[in-house]
PDB file of C-alpha atoms in Angstrom:
ATOM      1  CA  MET B   1     233.718 279.354 -14.055  1.00  0.00           C
ATOM      2  CA  PHE B   2     234.598 282.457 -11.191  1.00  0.00           C
ATOM      3  CA  THR B   3     233.221 284.515 -14.539  1.00  0.00           C
ATOM      4  CA  TYR B   4     230.266 283.113 -14.706  1.00  0.00           C
ATOM      5  CA  TYR B   5     229.956 282.345 -10.981  1.00  0.00           C
ATOM      6  CA  TYR B   6     230.060 286.187 -10.296  1.00  0.00           C
ATOM      7  CA  ARG B   7     227.764 287.025 -13.142  1.00  0.00           C
ATOM      8  CA  ILE B   8     225.020 284.445 -11.364  1.00  0.00           C
ATOM      9  CA  LEU B   9     225.079 286.081  -7.860  1.00  0.00           C
ATOM     10  CA  ASP B  10     225.124 289.510  -9.593  1.00  0.00           C
ATOM     11  CA  LYS B  11     221.901 289.031 -11.759  1.00  0.00           C
ATOM     12  CA  TYR B  12     220.315 286.531  -9.537  1.00  0.00           C
ATOM     13  CA  GLN B  13     221.263 286.932  -6.085  1.00  0.00           C
ATOM     14  CA  ARG B  14     221.062 283.401  -4.964  1.00  0.00           C
ATOM     15  CA  PRO B  15     222.980 280.944  -3.562  1.00  0.00           C
ATOM     16  CA  ILE B  16     225.809 278.680  -5.881  1.00  0.00           C
ATOM     17  CA  ALA B  17     227.373 275.629  -5.563  1.00  0.00           C
ATOM     18  CA  ALA B  18     229.742 275.054  -8.361  1.00  0.00           C
ATOM     19  CA  PHE B  19     230.995 271.209 -10.065  1.00  0.00           C
ATOM     20  CA  ALA B  20     233.660 271.003 -12.211  1.00  0.00           C
ATOM     21  CA  ILE B  21     233.588 267.680 -14.294  1.00  0.00           C
ATOM     22  CA  LEU B  22     236.961 266.562 -15.380  1.00  0.00           C
ATOM     23  CA  THR B  23     237.002 264.240 -18.392  1.00  0.00           C
ATOM     24  CA  ASP B  24     240.871 264.546 -18.551  1.00  0.00           C
ATOM     25  CA  SER B  25     243.158 261.026 -17.977  1.00  0.00           C
ATOM     26  CA  ASN B  26     245.595 262.550 -16.366  1.00  0.00           C
ATOM     27  CA  PRO B  27     245.787 260.824 -12.972  1.00  0.00           C
ATOM     28  CA  LYS B  28     247.839 264.080 -10.784  1.00  0.00           C
ATOM     29  CA  PHE B  29     245.332 266.659 -12.544  1.00  0.00           C
ATOM     30  CA  ARG B  30     243.102 267.866  -9.837  1.00  0.00           C
ATOM     31  CA  PRO B  31     241.691 271.426  -9.486  1.00  0.00           C
ATOM     32  CA  ASP B  32     239.896 272.396  -7.426  1.00  0.00           C
ATOM     33  CA  ALA B  33     240.104 276.399  -7.043  1.00  0.00           C
ATOM     34  CA  TYR B  34     240.781 279.365  -8.681  1.00  0.00           C
ATOM     35  CA  GLU B  35     243.306 281.858  -6.776  1.00  0.00           C
ATOM     36  CA  HIS B  36     244.376 285.731  -7.783  1.00  0.00           C
ATOM     37  CA  THR B  37     246.325 288.085  -6.147  1.00  0.00           C
ATOM     38  CA  PHE B  38     247.384 291.878  -7.198  1.00  0.00           C
ATOM     39  CA  LEU B  39     248.748 294.816  -4.915  1.00  0.00           C
ATOM     40  CA  GLY B  40     247.402 293.368  -1.912  1.00  0.00           C
ATOM     41  CA  THR B  41     244.347 291.555  -3.124  1.00  0.00           C
ATOM     42  CA  LYS B  42     243.952 288.419  -2.907  1.00  0.00           C
ATOM     43  CA  LEU B  43     240.602 286.309  -4.263  1.00  0.00           C
ATOM     44  CA  HIS B  44     240.687 281.956  -3.852  1.00  0.00           C
ATOM     45  CA  TYR B  45     237.247 280.602  -5.396  1.00  0.00           C
ATOM     46  CA  GLY B  46     237.238 277.183  -4.475  1.00  0.00           C
ATOM     47  CA  PHE B  47     234.870 274.899  -6.572  1.00  0.00           C
ATOM     48  CA  ASN B  48     233.454 270.935  -6.411  1.00  0.00           C
ATOM     49  CA  ALA B  49     235.583 268.877  -8.383  1.00  0.00           C
ATOM     50  CA  TYR B  50     234.571 265.480 -10.415  1.00  0.00           C
ATOM     51  CA  LYS B  51     236.857 263.012 -11.720  1.00  0.00           C
ATOM     52  CA  ILE B  52     235.118 260.945 -13.947  1.00  0.00           C
ATOM     53  CA  ALA B  53     237.835 258.404 -14.717  1.00  0.00           C
ATOM     54  CA  ASP B  54     237.807 258.116 -10.915  1.00  0.00           C
ATOM     55  CA  GLN B  55     234.192 256.714 -10.805  1.00  0.00           C
ATOM     56  CA  SER B  56     233.497 252.756 -10.008  1.00  0.00           C
ATOM     57  CA  ASP B  57     232.115 251.067 -13.043  1.00  0.00           C
ATOM     58  CA  GLU B  58     230.739 248.815 -10.605  1.00  0.00           C
ATOM     59  CA  LEU B  59     228.653 251.831  -9.241  1.00  0.00           C
ATOM     60  CA  LEU B  60     227.729 253.179 -12.739  1.00  0.00           C
ATOM     61  CA  ASN B  61     226.100 250.281 -13.519  1.00  0.00           C
ATOM     62  CA  GLN B  62     223.586 249.835 -10.986  1.00  0.00           C
ATOM     63  CA  SER B  63     222.279 253.486 -11.520  1.00  0.00           C
ATOM     64  CA  ASN B  64     219.552 254.393 -12.688  1.00  0.00           C
ATOM     65  CA  ASN B  65     220.315 257.682 -12.675  1.00  0.00           C
ATOM     66  CA  PRO B  66     220.625 258.980 -16.877  1.00  0.00           C
ATOM     67  CA  PHE B  67     224.133 260.745 -15.495  1.00  0.00           C
ATOM     68  CA  ALA B  68     225.637 257.615 -15.061  1.00  0.00           C
ATOM     69  CA  THR B  69     225.319 256.597 -18.132  1.00  0.00           C
ATOM     70  CA  VAL B  70     226.827 259.767 -19.616  1.00  0.00           C
ATOM     71  CA  VAL B  71     230.140 258.746 -17.029  1.00  0.00           C
ATOM     72  CA  GLN B  72     230.354 255.483 -18.294  1.00  0.00           C
ATOM     73  CA  THR B  73     230.810 256.976 -21.952  1.00  0.00           C
ATOM     74  CA  VAL B  74     233.699 259.381 -21.673  1.00  0.00           C
ATOM     75  CA  LYS B  75     235.245 256.855 -20.006  1.00  0.00           C
ATOM     76  CA  VAL B  76     234.645 254.880 -23.098  1.00  0.00           C
ATOM     77  CA  ALA B  77     235.961 257.079 -24.964  1.00  0.00           C
ATOM     78  CA  LEU B  78     239.263 257.730 -22.466  1.00  0.00           C
ATOM     79  CA  LEU B  79     240.439 254.266 -22.478  1.00  0.00           C
ATOM     80  CA  GLY B  80     240.198 254.699 -26.839  1.00  0.00           C
ATOM     81  CA  LYS B  81     242.006 258.230 -26.846  1.00  0.00           C
ATOM     82  CA  LYS B  82     244.417 256.874 -24.827  1.00  0.00           C
ATOM     83  CA  LYS B  83     244.596 253.753 -27.408  1.00  0.00           C
ATOM     84  CA  SER B  84     245.224 251.426 -24.538  1.00  0.00           C
ATOM     85  CA  ILE B  85     242.637 249.197 -26.271  1.00  0.00           C
ATOM     86  CA  SER B  86     242.355 247.855 -30.121  1.00  0.00           C
ATOM     87  CA  ALA B  87     239.401 249.068 -31.838  1.00  0.00           C
ATOM     88  CA  GLU B  88     237.502 246.024 -32.028  1.00  0.00           C
ATOM     89  CA  LYS B  89     237.374 245.696 -27.729  1.00  0.00           C
ATOM     90  CA  LEU B  90     236.251 249.889 -28.158  1.00  0.00           C
ATOM     91  CA  LEU B  91     233.645 248.650 -30.224  1.00  0.00           C
ATOM     92  CA  SER B  92     232.336 245.828 -27.931  1.00  0.00           C
ATOM     93  CA  LEU B  93     232.379 248.432 -25.213  1.00  0.00           C
ATOM     94  CA  LYS B  94     230.143 250.889 -27.005  1.00  0.00           C
ATOM     95  CA  ILE B  95     227.950 248.316 -28.423  1.00  0.00           C
ATOM     96  CA  ASP B  96     227.448 247.067 -24.060  1.00  0.00           C
ATOM     97  CA  LEU B  97     226.956 250.452 -23.167  1.00  0.00           C
ATOM     98  CA  ALA B  98     224.233 251.139 -25.486  1.00  0.00           C
ATOM     99  CA  LYS B  99     222.488 247.808 -24.610  1.00  0.00           C
ATOM    100  CA  ARG B 100     222.454 248.625 -20.784  1.00  0.00           C
ATOM    101  CA  LEU B 101     221.157 251.960 -21.605  1.00  0.00           C
ATOM    102  CA  LEU B 102     218.472 250.664 -23.828  1.00  0.00           C
ATOM    103  CA  ASN B 103     217.385 247.872 -20.911  1.00  0.00           C
ATOM    104  CA  ARG B 104     217.011 251.026 -18.501  1.00  0.00           C
ATOM    105  CA  GLN B 105     213.870 252.430 -16.972  1.00  0.00           C
ATOM    106  CA  ILE B 106     214.075 255.682 -18.389  1.00  0.00           C
ATOM    107  CA  SER B 107     211.756 257.863 -20.830  1.00  0.00           C
ATOM    108  CA  LYS B 108     212.407 257.439 -24.640  1.00  0.00           C
ATOM    109  CA  ASN B 109     213.156 261.553 -25.298  1.00  0.00           C
ATOM    110  CA  LYS B 110     216.527 260.807 -22.721  1.00  0.00           C
ATOM    111  CA  ILE B 111     217.388 257.583 -24.234  1.00  0.00           C
ATOM    112  CA  ARG B 112     217.728 259.263 -27.733  1.00  0.00           C
ATOM    113  CA  VAL B 113     219.361 262.099 -25.964  1.00  0.00           C
ATOM    114  CA  LEU B 114     222.169 259.568 -24.305  1.00  0.00           C
ATOM    115  CA  MET B 115     222.475 257.485 -27.501  1.00  0.00           C
ATOM    116  CA  ASP B 116     223.157 260.705 -29.819  1.00  0.00           C
ATOM    117  CA  PHE B 117     226.042 261.250 -27.188  1.00  0.00           C
ATOM    118  CA  LEU B 118     226.873 257.821 -26.802  1.00  0.00           C
ATOM    119  CA  ARG B 119     227.372 257.484 -31.108  1.00  0.00           C
ATOM    120  CA  TYR B 120     229.419 260.744 -31.050  1.00  0.00           C
ATOM    121  CA  TYR B 121     231.419 261.444 -27.948  1.00  0.00           C
ATOM    122  CA  VAL B 122     232.959 257.930 -28.580  1.00  0.00           C
ATOM    123  CA  ARG B 123     234.927 258.430 -31.883  1.00  0.00           C
ATOM    124  CA  PHE B 124     236.683 255.601 -34.604  1.00  0.00           C
ATOM    125  CA  GLU B 125     238.956 256.359 -36.619  1.00  0.00           C
ATOM    126  CA  ASP B 126     237.816 253.732 -39.237  1.00  0.00           C
ATOM    127  CA  ALA B 127     234.457 254.408 -40.635  1.00  0.00           C
ATOM    128  CA  GLU B 128     233.447 250.503 -40.720  1.00  0.00           C
ATOM    129  CA  LEU B 129     232.938 250.787 -37.256  1.00  0.00           C
ATOM    130  CA  TYR B 130     230.680 253.168 -37.221  1.00  0.00           C
ATOM    131  CA  THR B 131     228.429 251.004 -39.223  1.00  0.00           C
ATOM    132  CA  LYS B 132     229.339 247.952 -37.405  1.00  0.00           C
ATOM    133  CA  PHE B 133     227.743 249.754 -33.985  1.00  0.00           C
ATOM    134  CA  GLU B 134     225.174 250.734 -35.993  1.00  0.00           C
ATOM    135  CA  GLU B 135     224.092 247.498 -37.282  1.00  0.00           C
ATOM    136  CA  ARG B 136     224.337 246.006 -33.702  1.00  0.00           C
ATOM    137  CA  VAL B 137     221.708 248.483 -32.458  1.00  0.00           C
ATOM    138  CA  GLY B 138     219.815 247.686 -35.407  1.00  0.00           C
ATOM    139  CA  LEU B 139     220.011 243.949 -33.725  1.00  0.00           C
ATOM    140  CA  LEU B 140     219.266 245.013 -30.061  1.00  0.00           C
ATOM    141  CA  THR B 141     215.548 247.445 -31.066  1.00  0.00           C
ATOM    142  CA  ASN B 142     214.863 244.433 -33.446  1.00  0.00           C
ATOM    143  CA  ARG B 143     214.828 247.327 -36.629  1.00  0.00           C
ATOM    144  CA  THR B 144     217.003 248.037 -39.515  1.00  0.00           C
ATOM    145  CA  THR B 145     215.575 250.547 -40.763  1.00  0.00           C
ATOM    146  CA  THR B 146     217.127 254.206 -39.249  1.00  0.00           C
ATOM    147  CA  MET B 147     214.416 255.215 -37.668  1.00  0.00           C
ATOM    148  CA  GLY B 148     214.792 251.716 -35.743  1.00  0.00           C
ATOM    149  CA  LEU B 149     215.222 253.385 -32.254  1.00  0.00           C
ATOM    150  CA  GLU B 150     212.517 255.789 -32.386  1.00  0.00           C
ATOM    151  CA  GLU B 151     210.036 252.917 -33.346  1.00  0.00           C
ATOM    152  CA  PHE B 152     211.932 250.703 -30.290  1.00  0.00           C
ATOM    153  CA  LEU B 153     211.065 253.048 -27.712  1.00  0.00           C
ATOM    154  CA  LEU B 154     207.763 253.931 -28.426  1.00  0.00           C
ATOM    155  CA  GLN B 155     206.714 250.253 -29.064  1.00  0.00           C
ATOM    156  CA  ARG B 156     208.363 249.588 -25.868  1.00  0.00           C
ATOM    157  CA  ALA B 157     206.448 252.751 -24.278  1.00  0.00           C
ATOM    158  CA  GLU B 158     203.476 251.212 -25.391  1.00  0.00           C
ATOM    159  CA  LYS B 159     204.026 247.864 -23.982  1.00  0.00           C
ATOM    160  CA  GLN B 160     205.053 249.238 -20.601  1.00  0.00           C
ATOM    161  CA  GLY B 161     201.110 251.189 -20.918  1.00  0.00           C
ATOM    162  CA  GLU B 162     199.501 247.767 -22.303  1.00  0.00           C
ATOM    163  CA  GLU B 163     201.234 245.994 -19.589  1.00  0.00           C
ATOM    164  CA  LYS B 164     200.316 248.375 -16.814  1.00  0.00           C
ATOM    165  CA  GLY B 165     196.661 248.553 -18.148  1.00  0.00           C
ATOM    166  CA  GLU B 166     196.282 244.660 -17.944  1.00  0.00           C
ATOM    167  CA  GLN B 167     197.118 244.661 -14.191  1.00  0.00           C
ATOM    168  CA  LYS B 168     194.984 247.838 -13.445  1.00  0.00           C
ATOM    169  CA  GLY B 169     192.234 245.225 -15.021  1.00  0.00           C
ATOM    170  CA  ILE B 170     193.335 242.489 -12.883  1.00  0.00           C
ATOM    171  CA  VAL B 171     193.452 244.123  -9.375  1.00  0.00           C
ATOM    172  CA  MET B 172     190.173 245.491 -10.809  1.00  0.00           C
ATOM    173  CA  ALA B 173     188.718 241.916 -11.566  1.00  0.00           C
ATOM    174  CA  GLN B 174     189.633 240.969  -8.036  1.00  0.00           C
ATOM    175  CA  ARG B 175     188.457 243.816  -6.011  1.00  0.00           C
ATOM    176  CA  ALA B 176     185.110 242.711  -7.758  1.00  0.00           C
ATOM    177  CA  PHE B 177     185.374 239.358  -6.553  1.00  0.00           C
ATOM    178  CA  VAL B 178     186.650 239.997  -2.872  1.00  0.00           C
ATOM    179  CA  GLN B 179     183.337 242.480  -2.493  1.00  0.00           C
ATOM    180  CA  ASN B 180     181.060 239.928  -4.329  1.00  0.00           C
ATOM    181  CA  LEU B 181     181.912 237.183  -1.861  1.00  0.00           C
ATOM    182  CA  LEU B 182     181.768 239.913   1.426  1.00  0.00           C
ATOM    183  CA  ASP B 183     178.460 240.760   0.222  1.00  0.00           C
ATOM    184  CA  LYS B 184     177.088 237.191  -0.215  1.00  0.00           C
ATOM    185  CA  THR B 185     179.315 235.007   2.224  1.00  0.00           C
ATOM    186  CA  ASP B 186     180.288 234.762   5.773  1.00  0.00           C
ATOM    187  CA  TYR B 187     183.695 233.286   4.687  1.00  0.00           C
ATOM    188  CA  SER B 188     187.043 234.240   6.614  1.00  0.00           C
ATOM    189  CA  ASP B 189     189.617 236.952   5.682  1.00  0.00           C
ATOM    190  CA  GLU B 190     191.959 234.266   4.689  1.00  0.00           C
ATOM    191  CA  VAL B 191     189.692 231.923   2.714  1.00  0.00           C
ATOM    192  CA  ILE B 192     188.023 234.576   0.093  1.00  0.00           C
ATOM    193  CA  ALA B 193     192.414 235.454   0.517  1.00  0.00           C
ATOM    194  CA  ASP B 194     192.713 231.905  -0.944  1.00  0.00           C
ATOM    195  CA  LEU B 195     189.565 232.264  -3.210  1.00  0.00           C
ATOM    196  CA  VAL B 196     190.169 234.736  -5.127  1.00  0.00           C
ATOM    197  CA  GLY B 197     194.489 234.608  -4.919  1.00  0.00           C
ATOM    198  CA  VAL B 198     195.384 237.647  -2.545  1.00  0.00           C
ATOM    199  CA  THR B 199     196.681 238.547   0.506  1.00  0.00           C
ATOM    200  CA  VAL B 200     194.519 238.354   3.651  1.00  0.00           C
ATOM    201  CA  ALA B 201     195.917 242.462   4.496  1.00  0.00           C
ATOM    202  CA  PHE B 202     194.095 242.890   0.642  1.00  0.00           C
ATOM    203  CA  VAL B 203     190.551 241.330   1.454  1.00  0.00           C
ATOM    204  CA  ALA B 204     190.779 243.054   5.241  1.00  0.00           C
ATOM    205  CA  SER B 205     191.641 246.084   3.834  1.00  0.00           C
ATOM    206  CA  LEU B 206     188.497 246.125   1.073  1.00  0.00           C
ATOM    207  CA  ARG B 207     186.193 244.941   3.643  1.00  0.00           C
ATOM    208  CA  LYS B 208     187.156 247.901   6.580  1.00  0.00           C
ATOM    209  CA  GLU B 209     186.799 250.079   3.272  1.00  0.00           C
ATOM    210  CA  TYR B 210     183.017 248.587   2.472  1.00  0.00           C
ATOM    211  CA  GLY B 211     182.073 248.442   6.296  1.00  0.00           C
ATOM    212  CA  HIS B 212     181.920 244.279   6.223  1.00  0.00           C
TER     213      HIS B 212
END
């Protein structure tokens, strides 16, 4: 890390913040500095340390940051390496993580990358468990082919686009209805809002916009 630090500093002459992401399971292993001493010359290079084993599962579940999924994946892998849980339990945790990943509102490219990371970072000794995992992912995405994840993400993106389009169309229709009532009636904002099914503030903003 120190070598990277001085090379980047020498080339770009920019301030640098360094983070060491500790993916081990040893609670006592917490390095936060590199030191070197020789003939009266002393060097102390301190850096930030992020211990994955310390991170709260509850907070990670609540986070929409894709990095939270990376941290959760590493935590599941640590459990598997310690052999503190059964293979079936590890499979269950991996499937649950995949389910939460697919439900997150992040881009399909990020989901694809994170899903691949989950696939290969959390390893099973039994090849049959890999097959079970892929089958469950297929069920989650309502597909049984190897293109299931890609098709699922594309379909979801299209559906979200359709929903946004429908919502935009509804708003445009409401605006037109309100404008028509403003042009042809003397109804109050409250009455128009009740007729159209919008808020009084919505009607008031259009009244101001159209100069009524």
